[in-house]
Amino acid sequence: MSSSDIFIGETIGTAILILLGGGVCAAVTLKASKARNAGWLAITFGWGFAVLSAVYISAPLSGAHLNPAVTLALAIKSGEWSNVPTYFAGQLLGAMIGATLVWVAYYGQFHAHLTDKEIVGGPGAQATAAKAVEAQEKGAGPVLGIFSTGPEIRQAVQNLATEIIGTVVLILAVLTQGLNDKGNGLGVLGGLITALVVVSIGLSLGGPTGYAINPARDLGPRIVHALLPLPNKGGSDWSYAWIPVVGPLIGGAIGAGIYNLAFA
């Protein structure tokens, strides 16, 4: 795979991943969406299908890493580091493009949601809604969850551990079952297995933090949230942003280490 193929493949694949994954979060969250309040099952399966779609689209070009933690783990496994920066760059750019496309696709719903007094508070809002807004974590706006993850209980050590544990599970699945014949990315059957594992992680481990398990998936859309002209959007919660970046990278390294010790 050439550097240009890797960059293009990771950009397209990660954009598809975030478009469909962020799209299901928008569908469940936003006012005037037909899928509003569809719940956690819709989100977890939506993200799983997003992984499946993104892998199958991008695998012929880049091997469909789509996640800096996966790229790091494969580099540790193989000892090949030369393309790591190219993978990282494509993944971050793709995540930003995908998040922007979610905003375009749900433009009217974003506006309706963020100008509704029952959502953002203000004069005339019901007391219960106002209290719900006040109870939100400091610095996190009312639609940030469409773009990035956040904890239900803000406890840095636990939040970091949750992201590490979830990512270790993902990496072990990728390295033991997911790789193509060349071992440099996800294969056809491996993409399906990985997507199902992502659903499992979401259902079992997603409750505490929203399961980023992917630094680009969280950081790229968080940057887009900070830049987009969304009314009453609130903060991008940068005080938490390091956890869904550092946690998955640590998890990726640990997962690769376990694989090298136990399976290689």
PDB file of C-alpha atoms in Angstrom:
ATOM      1  CA  MET A   1       0.000   0.000   0.000  1.00  0.00           C
ATOM      2  CA  SER A   2       1.363   3.409  -0.951  1.00  0.00           C
ATOM      3  CA  SER A   3       1.271   6.375   1.416  1.00  0.00           C
ATOM      4  CA  SER A   4      -1.337   8.073  -0.757  1.00  0.00           C
ATOM      5  CA  ASP A   5      -3.544   4.960  -0.736  1.00  0.00           C
ATOM      6  CA  ILE A   6      -3.254   4.738   3.038  1.00  0.00           C
ATOM      7  CA  PHE A   7      -4.109   8.407   3.540  1.00  0.00           C
ATOM      8  CA  ILE A   8      -7.048   8.366   1.120  1.00  0.00           C
ATOM      9  CA  GLY A   9      -8.388   5.060   2.430  1.00  0.00           C
ATOM     10  CA  GLU A  10      -8.200   6.096   6.076  1.00  0.00           C
ATOM     11  CA  THR A  11      -9.716   9.496   5.332  1.00  0.00           C
ATOM     12  CA  ILE A  12     -12.679   8.014   3.448  1.00  0.00           C
ATOM     13  CA  GLY A  13     -13.143   5.109   5.833  1.00  0.00           C
ATOM     14  CA  THR A  14     -13.014   7.162   9.019  1.00  0.00           C
ATOM     15  CA  ALA A  15     -15.342   9.751   7.484  1.00  0.00           C
ATOM     16  CA  ILE A  16     -17.874   6.982   6.779  1.00  0.00           C
ATOM     17  CA  LEU A  17     -17.396   5.610  10.300  1.00  0.00           C
ATOM     18  CA  ILE A  18     -18.143   8.964  11.934  1.00  0.00           C
ATOM     19  CA  LEU A  19     -20.899   9.907   9.491  1.00  0.00           C
ATOM     20  CA  LEU A  20     -22.846   6.746  10.296  1.00  0.00           C
ATOM     21  CA  GLY A  21     -21.833   6.474  13.952  1.00  0.00           C
ATOM     22  CA  GLY A  22     -22.341  10.136  14.741  1.00  0.00           C
ATOM     23  CA  GLY A  23     -25.428  10.008  12.573  1.00  0.00           C
ATOM     24  CA  VAL A  24     -27.131   7.431  14.788  1.00  0.00           C
ATOM     25  CA  CYS A  25     -26.307   9.562  17.841  1.00  0.00           C
ATOM     26  CA  ALA A  26     -27.875  12.567  16.114  1.00  0.00           C
ATOM     27  CA  ALA A  27     -30.909  10.518  15.070  1.00  0.00           C
ATOM     28  CA  VAL A  28     -31.542   9.388  18.649  1.00  0.00           C
ATOM     29  CA  THR A  29     -30.789  12.758  20.265  1.00  0.00           C
ATOM     30  CA  LEU A  30     -32.131  15.591  18.142  1.00  0.00           C
ATOM     31  CA  LYS A  31     -35.581  17.132  18.234  1.00  0.00           C
ATOM     32  CA  ALA A  32     -37.638  16.470  15.077  1.00  0.00           C
ATOM     33  CA  SER A  33     -35.655  13.338  14.234  1.00  0.00           C
ATOM     34  CA  LYS A  34     -37.830  10.331  13.444  1.00  0.00           C
ATOM     35  CA  ALA A  35     -35.531   8.136  15.549  1.00  0.00           C
ATOM     36  CA  ARG A  36     -35.466  10.369  18.628  1.00  0.00           C
ATOM     37  CA  ASN A  37     -35.302   8.429  21.913  1.00  0.00           C
ATOM     38  CA  ALA A  38     -34.669   5.128  20.105  1.00  0.00           C
ATOM     39  CA  GLY A  39     -32.211   4.331  22.880  1.00  0.00           C
ATOM     40  CA  TRP A  40     -28.887   2.681  23.598  1.00  0.00           C
ATOM     41  CA  LEU A  41     -29.520  -0.424  21.504  1.00  0.00           C
ATOM     42  CA  ALA A  42     -29.963   1.718  18.410  1.00  0.00           C
ATOM     43  CA  ILE A  43     -26.723   3.549  19.173  1.00  0.00           C
ATOM     44  CA  THR A  44     -24.637   0.427  19.776  1.00  0.00           C
ATOM     45  CA  PHE A  45     -25.896  -1.381  16.692  1.00  0.00           C
ATOM     46  CA  GLY A  46     -25.623   1.825  14.654  1.00  0.00           C
ATOM     47  CA  TRP A  47     -21.956   2.124  15.575  1.00  0.00           C
ATOM     48  CA  GLY A  48     -21.384  -1.557  14.831  1.00  0.00           C
ATOM     49  CA  PHE A  49     -22.864  -1.211  11.353  1.00  0.00           C
ATOM     50  CA  ALA A  50     -20.841   1.987  10.903  1.00  0.00           C
ATOM     51  CA  VAL A  51     -17.652   0.018  11.580  1.00  0.00           C
ATOM     52  CA  LEU A  52     -18.739  -2.695   9.157  1.00  0.00           C
ATOM     53  CA  SER A  53     -19.520  -0.224   6.371  1.00  0.00           C
ATOM     54  CA  ALA A  54     -16.324   1.768   6.877  1.00  0.00           C
ATOM     55  CA  VAL A  55     -14.132  -1.339   6.929  1.00  0.00           C
ATOM     56  CA  TYR A  56     -15.555  -2.771   3.721  1.00  0.00           C
ATOM     57  CA  ILE A  57     -15.251   0.567   1.908  1.00  0.00           C
ATOM     58  CA  SER A  58     -11.691   1.396   2.955  1.00  0.00           C
ATOM     59  CA  ALA A  59     -10.005  -2.003   3.340  1.00  0.00           C
ATOM     60  CA  PRO A  60      -8.878  -2.298  -0.309  1.00  0.00           C
ATOM     61  CA  LEU A  61      -6.938   0.969  -0.022  1.00  0.00           C
ATOM     62  CA  SER A  62      -5.562   1.128   3.511  1.00  0.00           C
ATOM     63  CA  GLY A  63      -6.408  -2.062   5.357  1.00  0.00           C
ATOM     64  CA  ALA A  64      -9.119  -0.191   7.286  1.00  0.00           C
ATOM     65  CA  HIS A  65      -7.397   0.626  10.553  1.00  0.00           C
ATOM     66  CA  LEU A  66      -9.761   3.611  11.117  1.00  0.00           C
ATOM     67  CA  ASN A  67      -8.446   3.967  14.661  1.00  0.00           C
ATOM     68  CA  PRO A  68      -5.057   5.159  15.966  1.00  0.00           C
ATOM     69  CA  ALA A  69      -5.200   2.461  18.664  1.00  0.00           C
ATOM     70  CA  VAL A  70      -5.418  -0.219  15.955  1.00  0.00           C
ATOM     71  CA  THR A  71      -2.583   1.409  14.002  1.00  0.00           C
ATOM     72  CA  LEU A  72      -0.442   1.537  17.142  1.00  0.00           C
ATOM     73  CA  ALA A  73      -1.183  -2.089  17.987  1.00  0.00           C
ATOM     74  CA  LEU A  74      -0.316  -3.277  14.477  1.00  0.00           C
ATOM     75  CA  ALA A  75       2.930  -1.287  14.575  1.00  0.00           C
ATOM     76  CA  ILE A  76       3.875  -2.898  17.904  1.00  0.00           C
ATOM     77  CA  LYS A  77       2.962  -6.336  16.552  1.00  0.00           C
ATOM     78  CA  SER A  78       4.887  -6.004  13.303  1.00  0.00           C
ATOM     79  CA  GLY A  79       7.643  -3.532  14.185  1.00  0.00           C
ATOM     80  CA  GLU A  80       6.719  -1.465  11.114  1.00  0.00           C
ATOM     81  CA  TRP A  81       6.315   2.202  12.082  1.00  0.00           C
ATOM     82  CA  SER A  82       6.969   4.117   8.860  1.00  0.00           C
ATOM     83  CA  ASN A  83       3.312   4.582   7.875  1.00  0.00           C
ATOM     84  CA  VAL A  84       1.967   5.334  11.368  1.00  0.00           C
ATOM     85  CA  PRO A  85       1.907   9.155  10.891  1.00  0.00           C
ATOM     86  CA  THR A  86       0.073   8.757   7.570  1.00  0.00           C
ATOM     87  CA  TYR A  87      -2.560   6.550   9.179  1.00  0.00           C
ATOM     88  CA  PHE A  88      -3.007   8.974  12.075  1.00  0.00           C
ATOM     89  CA  ALA A  89      -3.364  11.970   9.752  1.00  0.00           C
ATOM     90  CA  GLY A  90      -5.961  10.280   7.553  1.00  0.00           C
ATOM     91  CA  GLN A  91      -7.939   9.086  10.554  1.00  0.00           C
ATOM     92  CA  LEU A  92      -8.107  12.524  12.184  1.00  0.00           C
ATOM     93  CA  LEU A  93      -9.020  14.292   8.943  1.00  0.00           C
ATOM     94  CA  GLY A  94     -11.637  11.666   8.124  1.00  0.00           C
ATOM     95  CA  ALA A  95     -13.193  11.968  11.570  1.00  0.00           C
ATOM     96  CA  MET A  96     -13.506  15.728  11.145  1.00  0.00           C
ATOM     97  CA  ILE A  97     -15.063  15.342   7.694  1.00  0.00           C
ATOM     98  CA  GLY A  98     -17.525  12.743   8.968  1.00  0.00           C
ATOM     99  CA  ALA A  99     -18.601  14.939  11.891  1.00  0.00           C
ATOM    100  CA  THR A 100     -19.126  17.873   9.555  1.00  0.00           C
ATOM    101  CA  LEU A 101     -21.311  15.720   7.304  1.00  0.00           C
ATOM    102  CA  VAL A 102     -23.464  14.748  10.295  1.00  0.00           C
ATOM    103  CA  TRP A 103     -24.074  18.456  10.894  1.00  0.00           C
ATOM    104  CA  VAL A 104     -25.002  18.954   7.218  1.00  0.00           C
ATOM    105  CA  ALA A 105     -27.359  15.954   7.181  1.00  0.00           C
ATOM    106  CA  TYR A 106     -29.126  17.073  10.392  1.00  0.00           C
ATOM    107  CA  TYR A 107     -28.801  20.827   9.914  1.00  0.00           C
ATOM    108  CA  GLY A 108     -32.473  21.628  10.522  1.00  0.00           C
ATOM    109  CA  GLN A 109     -32.689  19.267  13.490  1.00  0.00           C
ATOM    110  CA  PHE A 110     -29.622  20.841  15.095  1.00  0.00           C
ATOM    111  CA  HIS A 111     -31.199  24.287  14.755  1.00  0.00           C
ATOM    112  CA  ALA A 112     -34.568  23.151  16.127  1.00  0.00           C
ATOM    113  CA  HIS A 113     -32.952  21.336  19.028  1.00  0.00           C
ATOM    114  CA  LEU A 114     -30.583  24.118  20.047  1.00  0.00           C
ATOM    115  CA  THR A 115     -33.205  26.869  19.870  1.00  0.00           C
ATOM    116  CA  ASP A 116     -35.788  24.954  21.934  1.00  0.00           C
ATOM    117  CA  LYS A 117     -36.103  26.430  25.431  1.00  0.00           C
ATOM    118  CA  GLU A 118     -36.900  23.030  26.875  1.00  0.00           C
ATOM    119  CA  ILE A 119     -33.498  21.860  25.649  1.00  0.00           C
ATOM    120  CA  VAL A 120     -31.233  24.834  26.316  1.00  0.00           C
ATOM    121  CA  GLY A 121     -33.192  26.549  29.109  1.00  0.00           C
ATOM    122  CA  GLY A 122     -34.000  30.228  29.375  1.00  0.00           C
ATOM    123  CA  PRO A 123     -37.130  32.263  30.190  1.00  0.00           C
ATOM    124  CA  GLY A 124     -40.292  30.216  29.773  1.00  0.00           C
ATOM    125  CA  ALA A 125     -38.608  26.836  30.088  1.00  0.00           C
ATOM    126  CA  GLN A 126     -40.067  24.328  32.491  1.00  0.00           C
ATOM    127  CA  ALA A 127     -38.290  24.021  35.821  1.00  0.00           C
ATOM    128  CA  THR A 128     -37.498  20.353  35.273  1.00  0.00           C
ATOM    129  CA  ALA A 129     -35.817  21.056  31.965  1.00  0.00           C
ATOM    130  CA  ALA A 130     -33.843  23.927  33.439  1.00  0.00           C
ATOM    131  CA  LYS A 131     -32.630  21.691  36.234  1.00  0.00           C
ATOM    132  CA  ALA A 132     -31.588  19.052  33.738  1.00  0.00           C
ATOM    133  CA  VAL A 133     -29.515  21.621  31.867  1.00  0.00           C
ATOM    134  CA  GLU A 134     -27.931  22.831  35.105  1.00  0.00           C
ATOM    135  CA  ALA A 135     -27.085  19.233  36.020  1.00  0.00           C
ATOM    136  CA  GLN A 136     -25.068  18.698  32.857  1.00  0.00           C
ATOM    137  CA  GLU A 137     -21.361  18.272  33.383  1.00  0.00           C
ATOM    138  CA  LYS A 138     -19.557  21.574  33.412  1.00  0.00           C
ATOM    139  CA  GLY A 139     -18.246  22.452  29.980  1.00  0.00           C
ATOM    140  CA  ALA A 140     -20.320  19.922  28.000  1.00  0.00           C
ATOM    141  CA  GLY A 141     -22.913  21.398  25.654  1.00  0.00           C
ATOM    142  CA  PRO A 142     -26.337  19.820  24.960  1.00  0.00           C
ATOM    143  CA  VAL A 143     -25.331  18.188  21.657  1.00  0.00           C
ATOM    144  CA  LEU A 144     -21.704  17.342  22.419  1.00  0.00           C
ATOM    145  CA  GLY A 145     -22.674  13.682  22.818  1.00  0.00           C
ATOM    146  CA  ILE A 146     -23.446  13.544  19.103  1.00  0.00           C
ATOM    147  CA  PHE A 147     -19.836  14.429  18.378  1.00  0.00           C
ATOM    148  CA  SER A 148     -17.793  13.055  21.273  1.00  0.00           C
ATOM    149  CA  THR A 149     -18.001  10.900  24.366  1.00  0.00           C
ATOM    150  CA  GLY A 150     -18.422  11.912  27.996  1.00  0.00           C
ATOM    151  CA  PRO A 151     -18.653  10.150  31.356  1.00  0.00           C
ATOM    152  CA  GLU A 152     -21.792   9.531  33.349  1.00  0.00           C
ATOM    153  CA  ILE A 153     -19.698   9.799  36.522  1.00  0.00           C
ATOM    154  CA  ARG A 154     -16.647  12.018  36.166  1.00  0.00           C
ATOM    155  CA  GLN A 155     -13.891  10.059  37.853  1.00  0.00           C
ATOM    156  CA  ALA A 156     -10.681  10.271  35.852  1.00  0.00           C
ATOM    157  CA  VAL A 157      -9.074   7.012  36.977  1.00  0.00           C
ATOM    158  CA  GLN A 158     -12.236   4.978  36.396  1.00  0.00           C
ATOM    159  CA  ASN A 159     -12.995   6.719  33.083  1.00  0.00           C
ATOM    160  CA  LEU A 160      -9.449   6.075  31.866  1.00  0.00           C
ATOM    161  CA  ALA A 161      -9.589   2.438  32.991  1.00  0.00           C
ATOM    162  CA  THR A 162     -12.910   1.908  31.208  1.00  0.00           C
ATOM    163  CA  GLU A 163     -11.489   3.186  27.914  1.00  0.00           C
ATOM    164  CA  ILE A 164      -8.349   1.080  28.335  1.00  0.00           C
ATOM    165  CA  ILE A 165     -10.308  -2.105  29.064  1.00  0.00           C
ATOM    166  CA  GLY A 166     -12.690  -1.639  26.147  1.00  0.00           C
ATOM    167  CA  THR A 167      -9.832  -0.951  23.745  1.00  0.00           C
ATOM    168  CA  VAL A 168      -7.877  -4.016  24.889  1.00  0.00           C
ATOM    169  CA  VAL A 169     -10.894  -6.167  24.020  1.00  0.00           C
ATOM    170  CA  LEU A 170     -11.141  -4.515  20.597  1.00  0.00           C
ATOM    171  CA  ILE A 171      -7.433  -4.926  19.853  1.00  0.00           C
ATOM    172  CA  LEU A 172      -7.342  -8.580  20.890  1.00  0.00           C
ATOM    173  CA  ALA A 173     -10.309  -9.250  18.593  1.00  0.00           C
ATOM    174  CA  VAL A 174      -8.615  -7.453  15.705  1.00  0.00           C
ATOM    175  CA  LEU A 175      -5.239  -9.166  16.159  1.00  0.00           C
ATOM    176  CA  THR A 176      -6.570 -12.682  16.741  1.00  0.00           C
ATOM    177  CA  GLN A 177      -9.528 -12.775  14.344  1.00  0.00           C
ATOM    178  CA  GLY A 178      -9.729  -9.619  12.278  1.00  0.00           C
ATOM    179  CA  LEU A 179      -6.604  -9.388  10.121  1.00  0.00           C
ATOM    180  CA  ASN A 180      -6.343  -9.962   6.397  1.00  0.00           C
ATOM    181  CA  ASP A 181      -3.891 -12.457   4.898  1.00  0.00           C
ATOM    182  CA  LYS A 182      -1.096  -9.877   4.849  1.00  0.00           C
ATOM    183  CA  GLY A 183      -1.670  -8.981   8.486  1.00  0.00           C
ATOM    184  CA  ASN A 184      -1.653  -5.231   7.793  1.00  0.00           C
ATOM    185  CA  GLY A 185      -5.351  -4.475   8.242  1.00  0.00           C
ATOM    186  CA  LEU A 186      -8.839  -5.926   8.512  1.00  0.00           C
ATOM    187  CA  GLY A 187     -10.039  -8.685   6.226  1.00  0.00           C
ATOM    188  CA  VAL A 188     -13.531  -9.392   4.881  1.00  0.00           C
ATOM    189  CA  LEU A 189     -14.550 -11.782   7.640  1.00  0.00           C
ATOM    190  CA  GLY A 190     -12.452  -9.852  10.145  1.00  0.00           C
ATOM    191  CA  GLY A 191     -14.446  -6.701   9.465  1.00  0.00           C
ATOM    192  CA  LEU A 192     -17.668  -8.485  10.398  1.00  0.00           C
ATOM    193  CA  ILE A 193     -16.148  -9.967  13.548  1.00  0.00           C
ATOM    194  CA  THR A 194     -14.738  -6.585  14.580  1.00  0.00           C
ATOM    195  CA  ALA A 195     -18.083  -4.870  14.027  1.00  0.00           C
ATOM    196  CA  LEU A 196     -19.821  -7.413  16.249  1.00  0.00           C
ATOM    197  CA  VAL A 197     -17.168  -6.967  18.930  1.00  0.00           C
ATOM    198  CA  VAL A 198     -17.734  -3.207  18.809  1.00  0.00           C
ATOM    199  CA  VAL A 199     -21.449  -3.823  19.408  1.00  0.00           C
ATOM    200  CA  SER A 200     -20.562  -6.077  22.334  1.00  0.00           C
ATOM    201  CA  ILE A 201     -18.215  -3.474  23.821  1.00  0.00           C
ATOM    202  CA  GLY A 202     -20.920  -0.840  23.508  1.00  0.00           C
ATOM    203  CA  LEU A 203     -23.547  -2.978  25.184  1.00  0.00           C
ATOM    204  CA  SER A 204     -21.315  -4.254  27.987  1.00  0.00           C
ATOM    205  CA  LEU A 205     -18.738  -1.510  28.592  1.00  0.00           C
ATOM    206  CA  GLY A 206     -20.201   1.592  26.946  1.00  0.00           C
ATOM    207  CA  GLY A 207     -22.329   2.761  29.857  1.00  0.00           C
ATOM    208  CA  PRO A 208     -19.704   4.578  31.945  1.00  0.00           C
ATOM    209  CA  THR A 209     -18.022   6.720  29.236  1.00  0.00           C
ATOM    210  CA  GLY A 210     -19.788   6.163  25.918  1.00  0.00           C
ATOM    211  CA  TYR A 211     -16.929   3.894  24.672  1.00  0.00           C
ATOM    212  CA  ALA A 212     -14.711   6.031  22.482  1.00  0.00           C
ATOM    213  CA  ILE A 213     -12.127   3.185  22.104  1.00  0.00           C
ATOM    214  CA  ASN A 214     -10.729   5.320  19.263  1.00  0.00           C
ATOM    215  CA  PRO A 215      -8.805   8.595  19.729  1.00  0.00           C
ATOM    216  CA  ALA A 216      -9.646   9.947  16.255  1.00  0.00           C
ATOM    217  CA  ARG A 217     -13.341   9.129  16.680  1.00  0.00           C
ATOM    218  CA  ASP A 218     -13.469  11.394  19.734  1.00  0.00           C
ATOM    219  CA  LEU A 219     -10.921  14.132  19.058  1.00  0.00           C
ATOM    220  CA  GLY A 220     -11.805  14.925  15.435  1.00  0.00           C
ATOM    221  CA  PRO A 221     -15.532  15.446  16.068  1.00  0.00           C
ATOM    222  CA  ARG A 222     -14.796  17.365  19.273  1.00  0.00           C
ATOM    223  CA  ILE A 223     -12.713  19.819  17.238  1.00  0.00           C
ATOM    224  CA  VAL A 224     -15.582  20.116  14.748  1.00  0.00           C
ATOM    225  CA  HIS A 225     -18.040  20.774  17.590  1.00  0.00           C
ATOM    226  CA  ALA A 226     -15.799  23.583  18.788  1.00  0.00           C
ATOM    227  CA  LEU A 227     -15.638  25.134  15.305  1.00  0.00           C
ATOM    228  CA  LEU A 228     -19.193  24.732  13.980  1.00  0.00           C
ATOM    229  CA  PRO A 229     -21.583  27.725  14.141  1.00  0.00           C
ATOM    230  CA  LEU A 230     -24.151  25.930  16.306  1.00  0.00           C
ATOM    231  CA  PRO A 231     -26.439  28.180  18.373  1.00  0.00           C
ATOM    232  CA  ASN A 232     -26.375  27.598  22.146  1.00  0.00           C
ATOM    233  CA  LYS A 233     -24.016  24.677  21.628  1.00  0.00           C
ATOM    234  CA  GLY A 234     -22.199  25.053  24.944  1.00  0.00           C
ATOM    235  CA  GLY A 235     -18.662  23.912  25.598  1.00  0.00           C
ATOM    236  CA  SER A 236     -16.660  21.094  24.031  1.00  0.00           C
ATOM    237  CA  ASP A 237     -15.508  19.731  27.414  1.00  0.00           C
ATOM    238  CA  TRP A 238     -11.787  19.940  26.734  1.00  0.00           C
ATOM    239  CA  SER A 239     -10.974  19.064  30.340  1.00  0.00           C
ATOM    240  CA  TYR A 240     -12.180  15.515  29.625  1.00  0.00           C
ATOM    241  CA  ALA A 241     -10.863  15.255  26.050  1.00  0.00           C
ATOM    242  CA  TRP A 242      -7.518  13.677  26.983  1.00  0.00           C
ATOM    243  CA  ILE A 243      -9.129  10.526  28.412  1.00  0.00           C
ATOM    244  CA  PRO A 244     -10.672   9.176  25.156  1.00  0.00           C
ATOM    245  CA  VAL A 245      -7.334   9.864  23.447  1.00  0.00           C
ATOM    246  CA  VAL A 246      -4.869   8.530  26.005  1.00  0.00           C
ATOM    247  CA  GLY A 247      -7.017   5.627  27.226  1.00  0.00           C
ATOM    248  CA  PRO A 248      -7.439   3.917  23.838  1.00  0.00           C
ATOM    249  CA  LEU A 249      -3.755   4.415  22.985  1.00  0.00           C
ATOM    250  CA  ILE A 250      -2.743   2.746  26.254  1.00  0.00           C
ATOM    251  CA  GLY A 251      -5.304   0.014  25.571  1.00  0.00           C
ATOM    252  CA  GLY A 252      -3.902  -0.472  22.078  1.00  0.00           C
ATOM    253  CA  ALA A 253      -0.369  -0.896  23.421  1.00  0.00           C
ATOM    254  CA  ILE A 254      -1.508  -3.291  26.165  1.00  0.00           C
ATOM    255  CA  GLY A 255      -3.587  -5.324  23.715  1.00  0.00           C
ATOM    256  CA  ALA A 256      -0.634  -5.658  21.347  1.00  0.00           C
ATOM    257  CA  GLY A 257       1.620  -6.612  24.238  1.00  0.00           C
ATOM    258  CA  ILE A 258      -0.791  -9.345  25.373  1.00  0.00           C
ATOM    259  CA  TYR A 259      -1.016 -10.632  21.805  1.00  0.00           C
ATOM    260  CA  ASN A 260       2.762 -10.757  21.401  1.00  0.00           C
ATOM    261  CA  LEU A 261       3.154 -12.597  24.704  1.00  0.00           C
ATOM    262  CA  ALA A 262       0.261 -15.025  24.396  1.00  0.00           C
ATOM    263  CA  PHE A 263      -0.473 -15.574  20.714  1.00  0.00           C
ATOM    264  CA  ALA A 264       2.556 -14.704  18.588  1.00  0.00           C
TER     265      ALA A 264
END
